[in-house]
PDB file of C-alpha atoms and ligand atoms in Angstrom:
ATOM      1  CA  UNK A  78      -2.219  39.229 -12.297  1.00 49.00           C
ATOM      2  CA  UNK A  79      -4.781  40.613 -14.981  1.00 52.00           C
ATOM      3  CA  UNK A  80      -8.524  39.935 -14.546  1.00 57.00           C
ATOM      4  CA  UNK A  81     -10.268  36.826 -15.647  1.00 67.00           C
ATOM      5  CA  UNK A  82      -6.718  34.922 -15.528  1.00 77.00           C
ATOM      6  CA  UNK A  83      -6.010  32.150 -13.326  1.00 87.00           C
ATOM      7  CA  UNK A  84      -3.930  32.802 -10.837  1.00 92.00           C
ATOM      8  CA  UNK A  85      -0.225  30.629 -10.466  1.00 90.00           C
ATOM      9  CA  UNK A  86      -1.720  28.974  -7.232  1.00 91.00           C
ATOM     10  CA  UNK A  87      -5.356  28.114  -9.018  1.00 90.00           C
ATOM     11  CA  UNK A  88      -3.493  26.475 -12.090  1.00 89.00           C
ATOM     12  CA  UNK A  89      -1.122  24.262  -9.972  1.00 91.00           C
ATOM     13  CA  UNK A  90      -2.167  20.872  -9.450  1.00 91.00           C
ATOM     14  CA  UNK A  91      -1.292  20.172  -5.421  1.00 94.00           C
ATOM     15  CA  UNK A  92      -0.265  16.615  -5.902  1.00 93.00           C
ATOM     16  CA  UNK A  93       2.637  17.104  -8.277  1.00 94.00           C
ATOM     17  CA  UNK A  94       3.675  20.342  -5.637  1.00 94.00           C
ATOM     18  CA  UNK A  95       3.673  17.845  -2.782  1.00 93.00           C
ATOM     19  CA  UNK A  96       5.457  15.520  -4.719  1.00 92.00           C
ATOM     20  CA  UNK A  97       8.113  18.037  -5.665  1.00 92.00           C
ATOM     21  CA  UNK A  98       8.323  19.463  -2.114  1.00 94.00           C
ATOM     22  CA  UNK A  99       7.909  16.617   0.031  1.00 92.00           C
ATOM     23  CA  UNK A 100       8.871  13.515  -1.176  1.00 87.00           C
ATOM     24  CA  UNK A 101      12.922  12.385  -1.573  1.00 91.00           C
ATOM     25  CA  UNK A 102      11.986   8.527  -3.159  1.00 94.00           C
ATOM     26  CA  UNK A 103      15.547   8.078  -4.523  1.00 94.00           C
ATOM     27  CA  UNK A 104      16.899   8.876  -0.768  1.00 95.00           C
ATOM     28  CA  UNK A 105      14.500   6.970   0.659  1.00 97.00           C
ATOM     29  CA  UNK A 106      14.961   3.341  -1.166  1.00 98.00           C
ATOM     30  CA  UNK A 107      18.050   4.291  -0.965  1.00 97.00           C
ATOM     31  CA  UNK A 108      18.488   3.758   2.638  1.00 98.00           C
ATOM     32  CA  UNK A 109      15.777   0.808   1.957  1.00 98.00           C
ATOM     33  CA  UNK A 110      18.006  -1.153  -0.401  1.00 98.00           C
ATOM     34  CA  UNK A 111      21.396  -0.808   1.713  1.00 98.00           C
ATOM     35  CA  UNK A 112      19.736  -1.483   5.248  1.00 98.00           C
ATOM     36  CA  UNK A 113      18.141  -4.573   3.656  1.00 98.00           C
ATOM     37  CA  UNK A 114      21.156  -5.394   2.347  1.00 98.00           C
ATOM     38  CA  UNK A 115      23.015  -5.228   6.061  1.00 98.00           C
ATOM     39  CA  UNK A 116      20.889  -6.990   7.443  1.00 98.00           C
ATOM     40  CA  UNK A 117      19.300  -9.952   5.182  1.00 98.00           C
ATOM     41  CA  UNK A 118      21.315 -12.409   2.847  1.00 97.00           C
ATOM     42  CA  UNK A 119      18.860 -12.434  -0.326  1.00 97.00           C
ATOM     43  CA  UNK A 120      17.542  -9.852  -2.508  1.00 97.00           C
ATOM     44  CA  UNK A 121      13.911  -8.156  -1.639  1.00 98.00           C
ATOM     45  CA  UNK A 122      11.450  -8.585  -4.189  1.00 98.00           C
ATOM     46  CA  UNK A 123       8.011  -7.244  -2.938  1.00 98.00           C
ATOM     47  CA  UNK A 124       7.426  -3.860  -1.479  1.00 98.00           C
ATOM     48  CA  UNK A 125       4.610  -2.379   0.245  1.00 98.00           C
ATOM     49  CA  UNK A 126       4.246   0.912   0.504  1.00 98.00           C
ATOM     50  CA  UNK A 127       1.079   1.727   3.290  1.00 98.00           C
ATOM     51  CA  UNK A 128      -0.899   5.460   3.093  1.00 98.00           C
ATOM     52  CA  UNK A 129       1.109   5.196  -0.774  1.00 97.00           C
ATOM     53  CA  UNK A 130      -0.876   8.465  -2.111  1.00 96.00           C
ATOM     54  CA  UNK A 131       0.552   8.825  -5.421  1.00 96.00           C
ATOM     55  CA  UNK A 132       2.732   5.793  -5.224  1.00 97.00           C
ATOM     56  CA  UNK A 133       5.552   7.758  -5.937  1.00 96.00           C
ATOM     57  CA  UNK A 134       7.596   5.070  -4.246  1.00 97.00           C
ATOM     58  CA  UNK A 135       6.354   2.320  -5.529  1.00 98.00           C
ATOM     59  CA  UNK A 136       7.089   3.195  -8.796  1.00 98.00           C
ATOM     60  CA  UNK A 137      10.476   3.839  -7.742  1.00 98.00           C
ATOM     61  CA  UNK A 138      10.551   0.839  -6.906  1.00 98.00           C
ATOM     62  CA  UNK A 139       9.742  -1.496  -9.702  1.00 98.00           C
ATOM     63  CA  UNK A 140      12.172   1.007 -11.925  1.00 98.00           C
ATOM     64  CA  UNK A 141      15.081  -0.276 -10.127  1.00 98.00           C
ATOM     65  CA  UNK A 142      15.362  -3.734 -10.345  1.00 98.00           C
ATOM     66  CA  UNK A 143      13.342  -6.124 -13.001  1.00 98.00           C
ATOM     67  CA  UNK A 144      12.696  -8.576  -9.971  1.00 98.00           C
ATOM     68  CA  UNK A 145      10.870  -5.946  -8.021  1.00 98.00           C
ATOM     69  CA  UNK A 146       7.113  -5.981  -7.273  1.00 98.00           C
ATOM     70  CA  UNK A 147       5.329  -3.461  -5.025  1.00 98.00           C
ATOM     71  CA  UNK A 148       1.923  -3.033  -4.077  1.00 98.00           C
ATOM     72  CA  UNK A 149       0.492   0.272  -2.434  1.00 98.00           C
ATOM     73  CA  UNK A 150      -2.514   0.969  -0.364  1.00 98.00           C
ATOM     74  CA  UNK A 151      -4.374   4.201   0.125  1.00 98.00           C
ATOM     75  CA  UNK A 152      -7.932   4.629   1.343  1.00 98.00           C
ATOM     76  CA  UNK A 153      -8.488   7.421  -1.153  1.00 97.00           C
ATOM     77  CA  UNK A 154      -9.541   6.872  -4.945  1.00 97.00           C
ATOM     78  CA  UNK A 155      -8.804  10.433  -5.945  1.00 96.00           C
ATOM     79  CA  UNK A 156      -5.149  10.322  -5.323  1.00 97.00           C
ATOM     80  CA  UNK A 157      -4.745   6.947  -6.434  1.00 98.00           C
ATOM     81  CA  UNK A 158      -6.426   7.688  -9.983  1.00 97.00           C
ATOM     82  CA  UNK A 159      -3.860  10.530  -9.784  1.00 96.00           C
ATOM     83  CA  UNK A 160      -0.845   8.241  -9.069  1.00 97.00           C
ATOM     84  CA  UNK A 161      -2.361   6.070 -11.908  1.00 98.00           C
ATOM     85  CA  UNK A 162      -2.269   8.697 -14.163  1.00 97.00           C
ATOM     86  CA  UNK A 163       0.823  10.839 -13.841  1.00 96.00           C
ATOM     87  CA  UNK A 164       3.436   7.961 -12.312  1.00 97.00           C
ATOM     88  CA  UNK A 165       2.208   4.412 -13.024  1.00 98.00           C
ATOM     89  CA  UNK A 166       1.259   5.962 -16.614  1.00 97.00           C
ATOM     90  CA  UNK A 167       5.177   6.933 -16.572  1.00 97.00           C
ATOM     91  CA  UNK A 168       6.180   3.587 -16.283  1.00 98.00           C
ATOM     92  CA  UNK A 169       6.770   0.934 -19.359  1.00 97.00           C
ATOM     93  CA  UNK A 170       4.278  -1.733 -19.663  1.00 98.00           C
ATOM     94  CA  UNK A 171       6.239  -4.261 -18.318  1.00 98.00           C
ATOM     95  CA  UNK A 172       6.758  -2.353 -15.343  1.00 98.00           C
ATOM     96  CA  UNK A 173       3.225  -1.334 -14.687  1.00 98.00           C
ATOM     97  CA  UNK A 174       2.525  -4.951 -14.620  1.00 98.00           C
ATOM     98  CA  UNK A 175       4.799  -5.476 -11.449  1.00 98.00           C
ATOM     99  CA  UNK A 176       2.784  -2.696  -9.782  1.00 98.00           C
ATOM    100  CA  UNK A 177      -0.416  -3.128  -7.906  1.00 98.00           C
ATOM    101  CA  UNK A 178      -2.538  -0.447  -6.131  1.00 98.00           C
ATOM    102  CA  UNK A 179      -5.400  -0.962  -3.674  1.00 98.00           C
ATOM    103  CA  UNK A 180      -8.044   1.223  -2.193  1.00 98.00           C
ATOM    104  CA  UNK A 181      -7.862  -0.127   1.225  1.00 98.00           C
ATOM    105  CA  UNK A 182      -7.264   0.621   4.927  1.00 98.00           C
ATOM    106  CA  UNK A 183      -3.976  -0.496   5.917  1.00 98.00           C
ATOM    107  CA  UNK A 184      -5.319  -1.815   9.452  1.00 98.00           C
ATOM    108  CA  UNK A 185      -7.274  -4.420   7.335  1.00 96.00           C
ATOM    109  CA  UNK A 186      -5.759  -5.163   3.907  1.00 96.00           C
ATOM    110  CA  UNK A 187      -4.898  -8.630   3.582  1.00 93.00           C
ATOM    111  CA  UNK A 188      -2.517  -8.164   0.469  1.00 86.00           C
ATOM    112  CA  UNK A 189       0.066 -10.977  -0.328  1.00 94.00           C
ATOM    113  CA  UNK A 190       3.065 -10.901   2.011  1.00 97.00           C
ATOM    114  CA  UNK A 191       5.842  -8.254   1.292  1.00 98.00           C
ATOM    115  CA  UNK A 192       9.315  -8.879   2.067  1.00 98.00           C
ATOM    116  CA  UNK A 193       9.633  -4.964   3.047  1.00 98.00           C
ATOM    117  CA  UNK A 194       7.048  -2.741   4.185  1.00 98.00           C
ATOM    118  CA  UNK A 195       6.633   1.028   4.202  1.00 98.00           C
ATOM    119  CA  UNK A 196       5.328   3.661   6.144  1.00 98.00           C
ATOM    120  CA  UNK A 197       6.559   7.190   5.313  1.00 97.00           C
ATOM    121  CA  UNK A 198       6.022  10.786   5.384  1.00 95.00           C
ATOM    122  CA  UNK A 199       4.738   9.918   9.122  1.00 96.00           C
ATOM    123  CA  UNK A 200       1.463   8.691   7.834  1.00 96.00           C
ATOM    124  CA  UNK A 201       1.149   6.444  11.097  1.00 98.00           C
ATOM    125  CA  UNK A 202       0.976   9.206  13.528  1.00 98.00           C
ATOM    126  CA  UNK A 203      -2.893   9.559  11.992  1.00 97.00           C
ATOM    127  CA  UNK A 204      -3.416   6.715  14.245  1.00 98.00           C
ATOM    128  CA  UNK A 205      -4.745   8.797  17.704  1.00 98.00           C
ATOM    129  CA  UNK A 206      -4.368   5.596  20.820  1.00 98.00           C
ATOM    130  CA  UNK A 207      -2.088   2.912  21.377  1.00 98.00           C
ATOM    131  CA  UNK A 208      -4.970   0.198  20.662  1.00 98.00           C
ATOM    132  CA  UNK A 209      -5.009   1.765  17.746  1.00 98.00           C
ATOM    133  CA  UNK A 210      -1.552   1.714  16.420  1.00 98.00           C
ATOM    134  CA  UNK A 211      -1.048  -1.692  17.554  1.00 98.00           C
ATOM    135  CA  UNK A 212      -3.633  -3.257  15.468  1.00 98.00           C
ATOM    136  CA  UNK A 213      -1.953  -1.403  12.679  1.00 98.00           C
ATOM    137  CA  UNK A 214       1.165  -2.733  13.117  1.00 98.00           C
ATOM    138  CA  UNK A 215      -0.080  -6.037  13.920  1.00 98.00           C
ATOM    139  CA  UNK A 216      -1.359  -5.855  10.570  1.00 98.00           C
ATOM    140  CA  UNK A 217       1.838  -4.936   8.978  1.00 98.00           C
ATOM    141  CA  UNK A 218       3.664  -7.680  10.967  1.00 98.00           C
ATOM    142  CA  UNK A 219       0.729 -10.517   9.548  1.00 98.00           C
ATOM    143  CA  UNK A 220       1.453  -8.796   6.122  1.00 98.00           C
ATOM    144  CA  UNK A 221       5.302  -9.671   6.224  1.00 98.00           C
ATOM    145  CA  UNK A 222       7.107 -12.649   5.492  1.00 98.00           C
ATOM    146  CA  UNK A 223       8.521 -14.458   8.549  1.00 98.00           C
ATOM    147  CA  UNK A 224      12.021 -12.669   7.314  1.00 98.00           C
ATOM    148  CA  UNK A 225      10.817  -9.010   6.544  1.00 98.00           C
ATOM    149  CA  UNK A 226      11.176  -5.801   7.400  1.00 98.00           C
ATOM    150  CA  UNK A 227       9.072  -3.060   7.859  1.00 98.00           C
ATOM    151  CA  UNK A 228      10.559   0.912   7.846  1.00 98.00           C
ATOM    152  CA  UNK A 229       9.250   3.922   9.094  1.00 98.00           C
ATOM    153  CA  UNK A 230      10.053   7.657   9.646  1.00 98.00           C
ATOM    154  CA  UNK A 231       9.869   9.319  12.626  1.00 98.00           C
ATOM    155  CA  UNK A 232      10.301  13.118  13.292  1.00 97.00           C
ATOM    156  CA  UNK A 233      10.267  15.334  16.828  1.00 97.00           C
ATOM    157  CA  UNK A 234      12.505  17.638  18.557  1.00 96.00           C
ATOM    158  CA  UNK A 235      11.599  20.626  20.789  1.00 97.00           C
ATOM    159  CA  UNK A 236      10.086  22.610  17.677  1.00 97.00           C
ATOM    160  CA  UNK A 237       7.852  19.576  17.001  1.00 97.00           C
ATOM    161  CA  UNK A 238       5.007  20.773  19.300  1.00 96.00           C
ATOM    162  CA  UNK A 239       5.108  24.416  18.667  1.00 97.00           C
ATOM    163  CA  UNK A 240       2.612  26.232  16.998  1.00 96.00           C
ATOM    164  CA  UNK A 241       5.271  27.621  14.067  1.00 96.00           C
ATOM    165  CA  UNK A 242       5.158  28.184  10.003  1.00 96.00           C
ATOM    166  CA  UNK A 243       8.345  27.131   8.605  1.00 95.00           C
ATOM    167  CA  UNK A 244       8.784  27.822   4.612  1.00 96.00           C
ATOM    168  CA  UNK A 245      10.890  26.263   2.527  1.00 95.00           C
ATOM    169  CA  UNK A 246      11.937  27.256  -1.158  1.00 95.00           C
ATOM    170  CA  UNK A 247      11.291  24.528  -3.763  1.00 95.00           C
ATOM    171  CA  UNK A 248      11.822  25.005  -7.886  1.00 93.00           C
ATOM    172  CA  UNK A 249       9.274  27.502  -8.577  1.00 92.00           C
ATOM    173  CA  UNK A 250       7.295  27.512  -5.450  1.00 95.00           C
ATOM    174  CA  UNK A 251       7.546  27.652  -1.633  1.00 96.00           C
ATOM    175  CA  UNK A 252       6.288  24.890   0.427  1.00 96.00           C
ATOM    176  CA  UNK A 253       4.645  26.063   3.482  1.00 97.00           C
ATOM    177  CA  UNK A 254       4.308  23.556   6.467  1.00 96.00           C
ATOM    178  CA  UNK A 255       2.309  25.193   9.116  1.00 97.00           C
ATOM    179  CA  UNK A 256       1.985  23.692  13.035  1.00 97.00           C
ATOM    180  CA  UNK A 257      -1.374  25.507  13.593  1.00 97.00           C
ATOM    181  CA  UNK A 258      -1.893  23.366  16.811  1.00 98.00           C
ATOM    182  CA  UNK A 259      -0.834  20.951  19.716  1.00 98.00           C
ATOM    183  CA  UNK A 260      -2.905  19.935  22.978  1.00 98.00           C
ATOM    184  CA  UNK A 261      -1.317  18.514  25.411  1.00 97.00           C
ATOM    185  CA  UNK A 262      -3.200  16.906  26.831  1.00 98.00           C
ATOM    186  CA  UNK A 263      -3.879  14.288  24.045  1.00 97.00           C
ATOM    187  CA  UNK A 264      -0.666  15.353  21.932  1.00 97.00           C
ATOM    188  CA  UNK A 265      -3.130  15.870  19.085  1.00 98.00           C
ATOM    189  CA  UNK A 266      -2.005  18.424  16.363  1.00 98.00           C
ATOM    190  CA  UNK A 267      -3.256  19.841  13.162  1.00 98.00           C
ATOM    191  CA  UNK A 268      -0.762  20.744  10.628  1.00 97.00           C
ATOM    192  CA  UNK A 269      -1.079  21.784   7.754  1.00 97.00           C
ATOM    193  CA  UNK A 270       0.878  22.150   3.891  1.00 96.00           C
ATOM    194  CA  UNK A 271       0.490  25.487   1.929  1.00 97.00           C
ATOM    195  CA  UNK A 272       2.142  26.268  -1.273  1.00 96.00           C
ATOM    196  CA  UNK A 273       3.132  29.946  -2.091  1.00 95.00           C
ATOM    197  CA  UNK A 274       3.505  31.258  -5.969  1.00 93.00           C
ATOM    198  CA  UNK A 275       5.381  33.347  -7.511  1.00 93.00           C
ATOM    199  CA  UNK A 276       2.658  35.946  -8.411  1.00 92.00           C
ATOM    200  CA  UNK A 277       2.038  36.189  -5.131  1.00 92.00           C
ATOM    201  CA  UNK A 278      -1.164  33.372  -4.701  1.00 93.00           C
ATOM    202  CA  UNK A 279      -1.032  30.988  -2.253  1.00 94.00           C
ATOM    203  CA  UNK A 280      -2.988  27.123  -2.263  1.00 95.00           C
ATOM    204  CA  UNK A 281      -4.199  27.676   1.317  1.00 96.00           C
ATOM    205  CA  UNK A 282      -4.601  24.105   3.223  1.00 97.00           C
ATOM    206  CA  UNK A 283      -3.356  21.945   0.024  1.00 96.00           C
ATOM    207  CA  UNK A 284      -2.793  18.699   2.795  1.00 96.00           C
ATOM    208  CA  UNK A 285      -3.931  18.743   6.061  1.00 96.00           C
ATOM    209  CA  UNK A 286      -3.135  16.305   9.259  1.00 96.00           C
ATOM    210  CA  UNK A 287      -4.389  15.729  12.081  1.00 97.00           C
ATOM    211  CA  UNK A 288      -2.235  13.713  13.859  1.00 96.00           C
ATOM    212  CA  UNK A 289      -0.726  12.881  17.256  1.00 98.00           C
ATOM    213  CA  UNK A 290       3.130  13.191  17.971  1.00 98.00           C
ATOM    214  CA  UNK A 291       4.248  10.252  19.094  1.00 98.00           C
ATOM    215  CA  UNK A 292       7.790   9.970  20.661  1.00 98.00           C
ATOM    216  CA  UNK A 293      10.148   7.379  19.417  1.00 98.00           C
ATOM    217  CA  UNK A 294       9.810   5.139  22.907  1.00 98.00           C
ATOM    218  CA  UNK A 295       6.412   5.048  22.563  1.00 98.00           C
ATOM    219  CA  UNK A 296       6.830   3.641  18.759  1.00 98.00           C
ATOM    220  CA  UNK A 297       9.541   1.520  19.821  1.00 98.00           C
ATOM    221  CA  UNK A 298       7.281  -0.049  22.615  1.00 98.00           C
ATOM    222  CA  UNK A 299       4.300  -0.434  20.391  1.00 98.00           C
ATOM    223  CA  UNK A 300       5.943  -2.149  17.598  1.00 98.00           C
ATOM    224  CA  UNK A 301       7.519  -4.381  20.550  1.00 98.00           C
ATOM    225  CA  UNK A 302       4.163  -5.345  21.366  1.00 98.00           C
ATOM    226  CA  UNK A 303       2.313  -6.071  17.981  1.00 98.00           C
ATOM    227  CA  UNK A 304       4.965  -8.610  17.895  1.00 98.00           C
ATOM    228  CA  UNK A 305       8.662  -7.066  16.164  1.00 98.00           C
ATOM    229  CA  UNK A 306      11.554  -8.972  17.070  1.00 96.00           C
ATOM    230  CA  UNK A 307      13.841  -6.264  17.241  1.00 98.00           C
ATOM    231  CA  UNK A 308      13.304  -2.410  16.705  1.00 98.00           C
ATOM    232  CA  UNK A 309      16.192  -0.324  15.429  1.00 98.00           C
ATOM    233  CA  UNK A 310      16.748   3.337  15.428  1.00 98.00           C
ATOM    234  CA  UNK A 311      18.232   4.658  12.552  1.00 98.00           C
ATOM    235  CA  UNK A 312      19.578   8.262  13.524  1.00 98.00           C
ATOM    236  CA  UNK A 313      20.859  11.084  11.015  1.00 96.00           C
ATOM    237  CA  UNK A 314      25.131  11.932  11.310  1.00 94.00           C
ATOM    238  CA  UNK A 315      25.912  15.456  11.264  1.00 90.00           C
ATOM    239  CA  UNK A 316      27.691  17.669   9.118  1.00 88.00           C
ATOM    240  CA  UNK A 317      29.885  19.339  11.572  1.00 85.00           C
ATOM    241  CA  UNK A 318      31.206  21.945   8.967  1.00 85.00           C
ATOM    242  CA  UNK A 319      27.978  22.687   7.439  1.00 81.00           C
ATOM    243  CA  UNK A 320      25.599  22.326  11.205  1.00 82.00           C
ATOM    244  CA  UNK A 321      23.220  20.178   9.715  1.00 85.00           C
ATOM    245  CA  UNK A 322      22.760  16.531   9.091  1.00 88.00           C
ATOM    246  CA  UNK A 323      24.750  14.553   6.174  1.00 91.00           C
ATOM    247  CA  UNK A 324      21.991  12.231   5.051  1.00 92.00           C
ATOM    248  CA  UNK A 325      23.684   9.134   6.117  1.00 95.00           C
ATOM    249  CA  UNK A 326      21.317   7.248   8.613  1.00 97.00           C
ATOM    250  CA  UNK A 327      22.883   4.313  11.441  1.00 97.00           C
ATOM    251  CA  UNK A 328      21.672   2.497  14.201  1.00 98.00           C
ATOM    252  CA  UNK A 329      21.741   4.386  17.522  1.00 97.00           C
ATOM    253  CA  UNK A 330      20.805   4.325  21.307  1.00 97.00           C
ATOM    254  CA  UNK A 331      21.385   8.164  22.159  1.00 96.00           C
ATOM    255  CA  UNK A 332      20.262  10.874  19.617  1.00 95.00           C
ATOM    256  CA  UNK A 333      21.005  14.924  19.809  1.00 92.00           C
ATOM    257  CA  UNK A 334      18.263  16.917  21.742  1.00 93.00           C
ATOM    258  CA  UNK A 335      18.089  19.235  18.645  1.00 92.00           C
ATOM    259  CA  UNK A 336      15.053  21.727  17.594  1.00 94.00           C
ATOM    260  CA  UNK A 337      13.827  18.868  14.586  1.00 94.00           C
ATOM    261  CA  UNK A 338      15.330  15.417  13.573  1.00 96.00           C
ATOM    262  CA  UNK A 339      14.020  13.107  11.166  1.00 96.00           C
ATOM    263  CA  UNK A 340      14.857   9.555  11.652  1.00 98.00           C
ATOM    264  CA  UNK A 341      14.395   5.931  10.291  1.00 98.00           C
ATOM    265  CA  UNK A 342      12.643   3.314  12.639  1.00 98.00           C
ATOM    266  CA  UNK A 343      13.809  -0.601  11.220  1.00 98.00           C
ATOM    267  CA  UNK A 344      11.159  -3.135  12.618  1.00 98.00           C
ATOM    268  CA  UNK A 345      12.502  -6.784  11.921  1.00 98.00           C
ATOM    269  CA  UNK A 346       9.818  -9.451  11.988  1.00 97.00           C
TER     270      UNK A 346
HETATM  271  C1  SAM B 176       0.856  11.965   4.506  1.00 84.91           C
HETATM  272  S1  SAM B 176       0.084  11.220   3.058  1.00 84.91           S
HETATM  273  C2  SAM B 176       1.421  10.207   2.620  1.00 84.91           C
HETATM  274  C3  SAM B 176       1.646  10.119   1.153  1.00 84.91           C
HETATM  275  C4  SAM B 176       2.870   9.297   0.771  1.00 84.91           C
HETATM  276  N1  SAM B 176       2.872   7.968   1.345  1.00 84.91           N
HETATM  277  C5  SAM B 176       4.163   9.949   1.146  1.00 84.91           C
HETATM  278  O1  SAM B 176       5.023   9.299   1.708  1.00 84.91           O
HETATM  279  O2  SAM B 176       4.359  11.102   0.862  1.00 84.91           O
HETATM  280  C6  SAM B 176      -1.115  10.251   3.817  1.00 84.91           C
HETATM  281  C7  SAM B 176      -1.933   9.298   2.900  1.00 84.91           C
HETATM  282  O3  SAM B 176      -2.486   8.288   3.735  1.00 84.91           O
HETATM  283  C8  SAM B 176      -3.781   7.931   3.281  1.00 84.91           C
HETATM  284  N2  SAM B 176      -4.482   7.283   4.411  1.00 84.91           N
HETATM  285  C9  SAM B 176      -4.900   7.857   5.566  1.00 84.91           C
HETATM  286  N3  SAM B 176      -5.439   6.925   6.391  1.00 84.91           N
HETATM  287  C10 SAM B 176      -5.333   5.718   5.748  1.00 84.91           C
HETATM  288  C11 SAM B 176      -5.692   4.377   6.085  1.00 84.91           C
HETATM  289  N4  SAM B 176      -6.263   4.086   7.259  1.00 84.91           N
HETATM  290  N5  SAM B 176      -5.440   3.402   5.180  1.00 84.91           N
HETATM  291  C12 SAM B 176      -4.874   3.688   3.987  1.00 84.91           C
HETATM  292  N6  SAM B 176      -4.495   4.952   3.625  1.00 84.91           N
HETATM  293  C13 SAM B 176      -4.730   5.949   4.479  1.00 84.91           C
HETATM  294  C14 SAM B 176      -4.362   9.231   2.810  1.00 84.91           C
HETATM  295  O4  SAM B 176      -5.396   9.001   1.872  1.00 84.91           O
HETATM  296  C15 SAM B 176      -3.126   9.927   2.190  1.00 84.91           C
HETATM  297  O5  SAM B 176      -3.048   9.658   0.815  1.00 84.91           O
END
């Protein structure tokens, strides 16, 4: 690095990183779309997408079908203007139109009601007490049709709690996800997202969480009680040859006790 020039890290914008490092949109609708399909007779047309950041998703969304609506909700201007500018401003004008985004807490927005709801990247666990997770998903159930659906992701295993930095190597970069603490005695943790460049500079705390790490029953139990009909499990097959998981989610009762799984959570109305 010579003197007086930004360094890699400086010049990098930290949404489009996350977005590179993070986010699997395709994957995700994917599984949206087919489970949707399994399980309802008609063809979803609006999508929600809760803590939507960038919107990422719902842009995803209104690309794939011309039917599709999707509104998102995120408490924070910045990264919406962001989304607005680098994803919706991707979009044709047509499409755009079938987008809406609002700057609004997802335990109170009142927005029109979706046929499929989302809340991903484990955005929920922000939420520190049962009340309040509850009154967030009561929300989410008032802001669903009487036939929708609302998804989540889940993730835990025994490396969930520890205090660990795991990296990861992306195109030009390498994604950092840091577990810097757990108590507990709450279950609280603060985690953290770095992002490591090639000249050696590193965005130090590009995303941080503070979260708690909720176990599935607990989920399961709470989404019971703000009113769900039924609450699925959607756990990850394995790749026997290759030791990992094959991306290829179904509905389970008994998962593995390995070091980290990621899994979907299906919440019918
Ligand atoms: C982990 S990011 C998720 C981004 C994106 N949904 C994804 O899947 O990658 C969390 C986002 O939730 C937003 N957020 C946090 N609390 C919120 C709340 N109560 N209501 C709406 N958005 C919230 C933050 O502003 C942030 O953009």
């Amino acid at each position: 690095m010579r003197l007086g020039r930004k360094t890699m890290a400086a010049q990098s914008d930290r949404h489009y990183l996350y977005q590179e490092a993070v986010q699997d949109t395709e994957a995700e609708l994917d599984f949206v779309e087919e489970t949707w399909a399994e399980l309802r007779d008609r063809p979803a047309e609006l999508l929600r997408e809760d803590f939507c950041g960038t919107a990422n998703t719902a842009c995803d969304w209104v690309r794939r079908q011309p039917w599709h609506h999707a509104i998102g909700v995120d408490l924070d201007g910045e990264v919406l203007e962001w989304g607005r500018l680098n994803n919706l401003a991707q979009l044709d004008d047509e499409q755009r139109a079938r987008i809406e985004l609002l700057q609004e807490d997802v335990v109170d927005t009142l927005s029109e009601p979706a046929d499929i709801v989302l809340a991903m990247n484990f955005s929920y666990y922000l939420f520190p007490t049962r009340p309040d997770m509850i009154a967030y998903f009561r929300n989410v159930y008032e802001g669903l049709v009487d036939d929708g659906i609302f998804f989540l992701d889940a993730y835990g295993g025994y490396d969930a709690p520890r205090e660990i930095e795991e990296e990861r190597e992306c195109d030009g970069f390498t994604y950092v996800w840091e577990q810097a603490s757990f108590n507990p005695i709450n279950g609280m943790m603060d985690c953290f997202i770095h992002f490591e460049c090639p000249d050696g500079s590193r965005m130090d705390r590009a995303f941080s969480y503070r979260w708690r790490l909720w176990t599935l029953p607990e989920v399961r139990e709470m989404l019971a009680e703000a009113g769900f009909s039924d609450v699925t499990v959607y756990w990850e097959g394995a790749d026997e040859d290759a030791n990992e998981g094959n991306g290829i989610y179904e509905p389970a009762d008994v998962g593995d006790a390995d070091p980290g799984w990621v899994c979907y959570i299906v919440a019918q109305r």
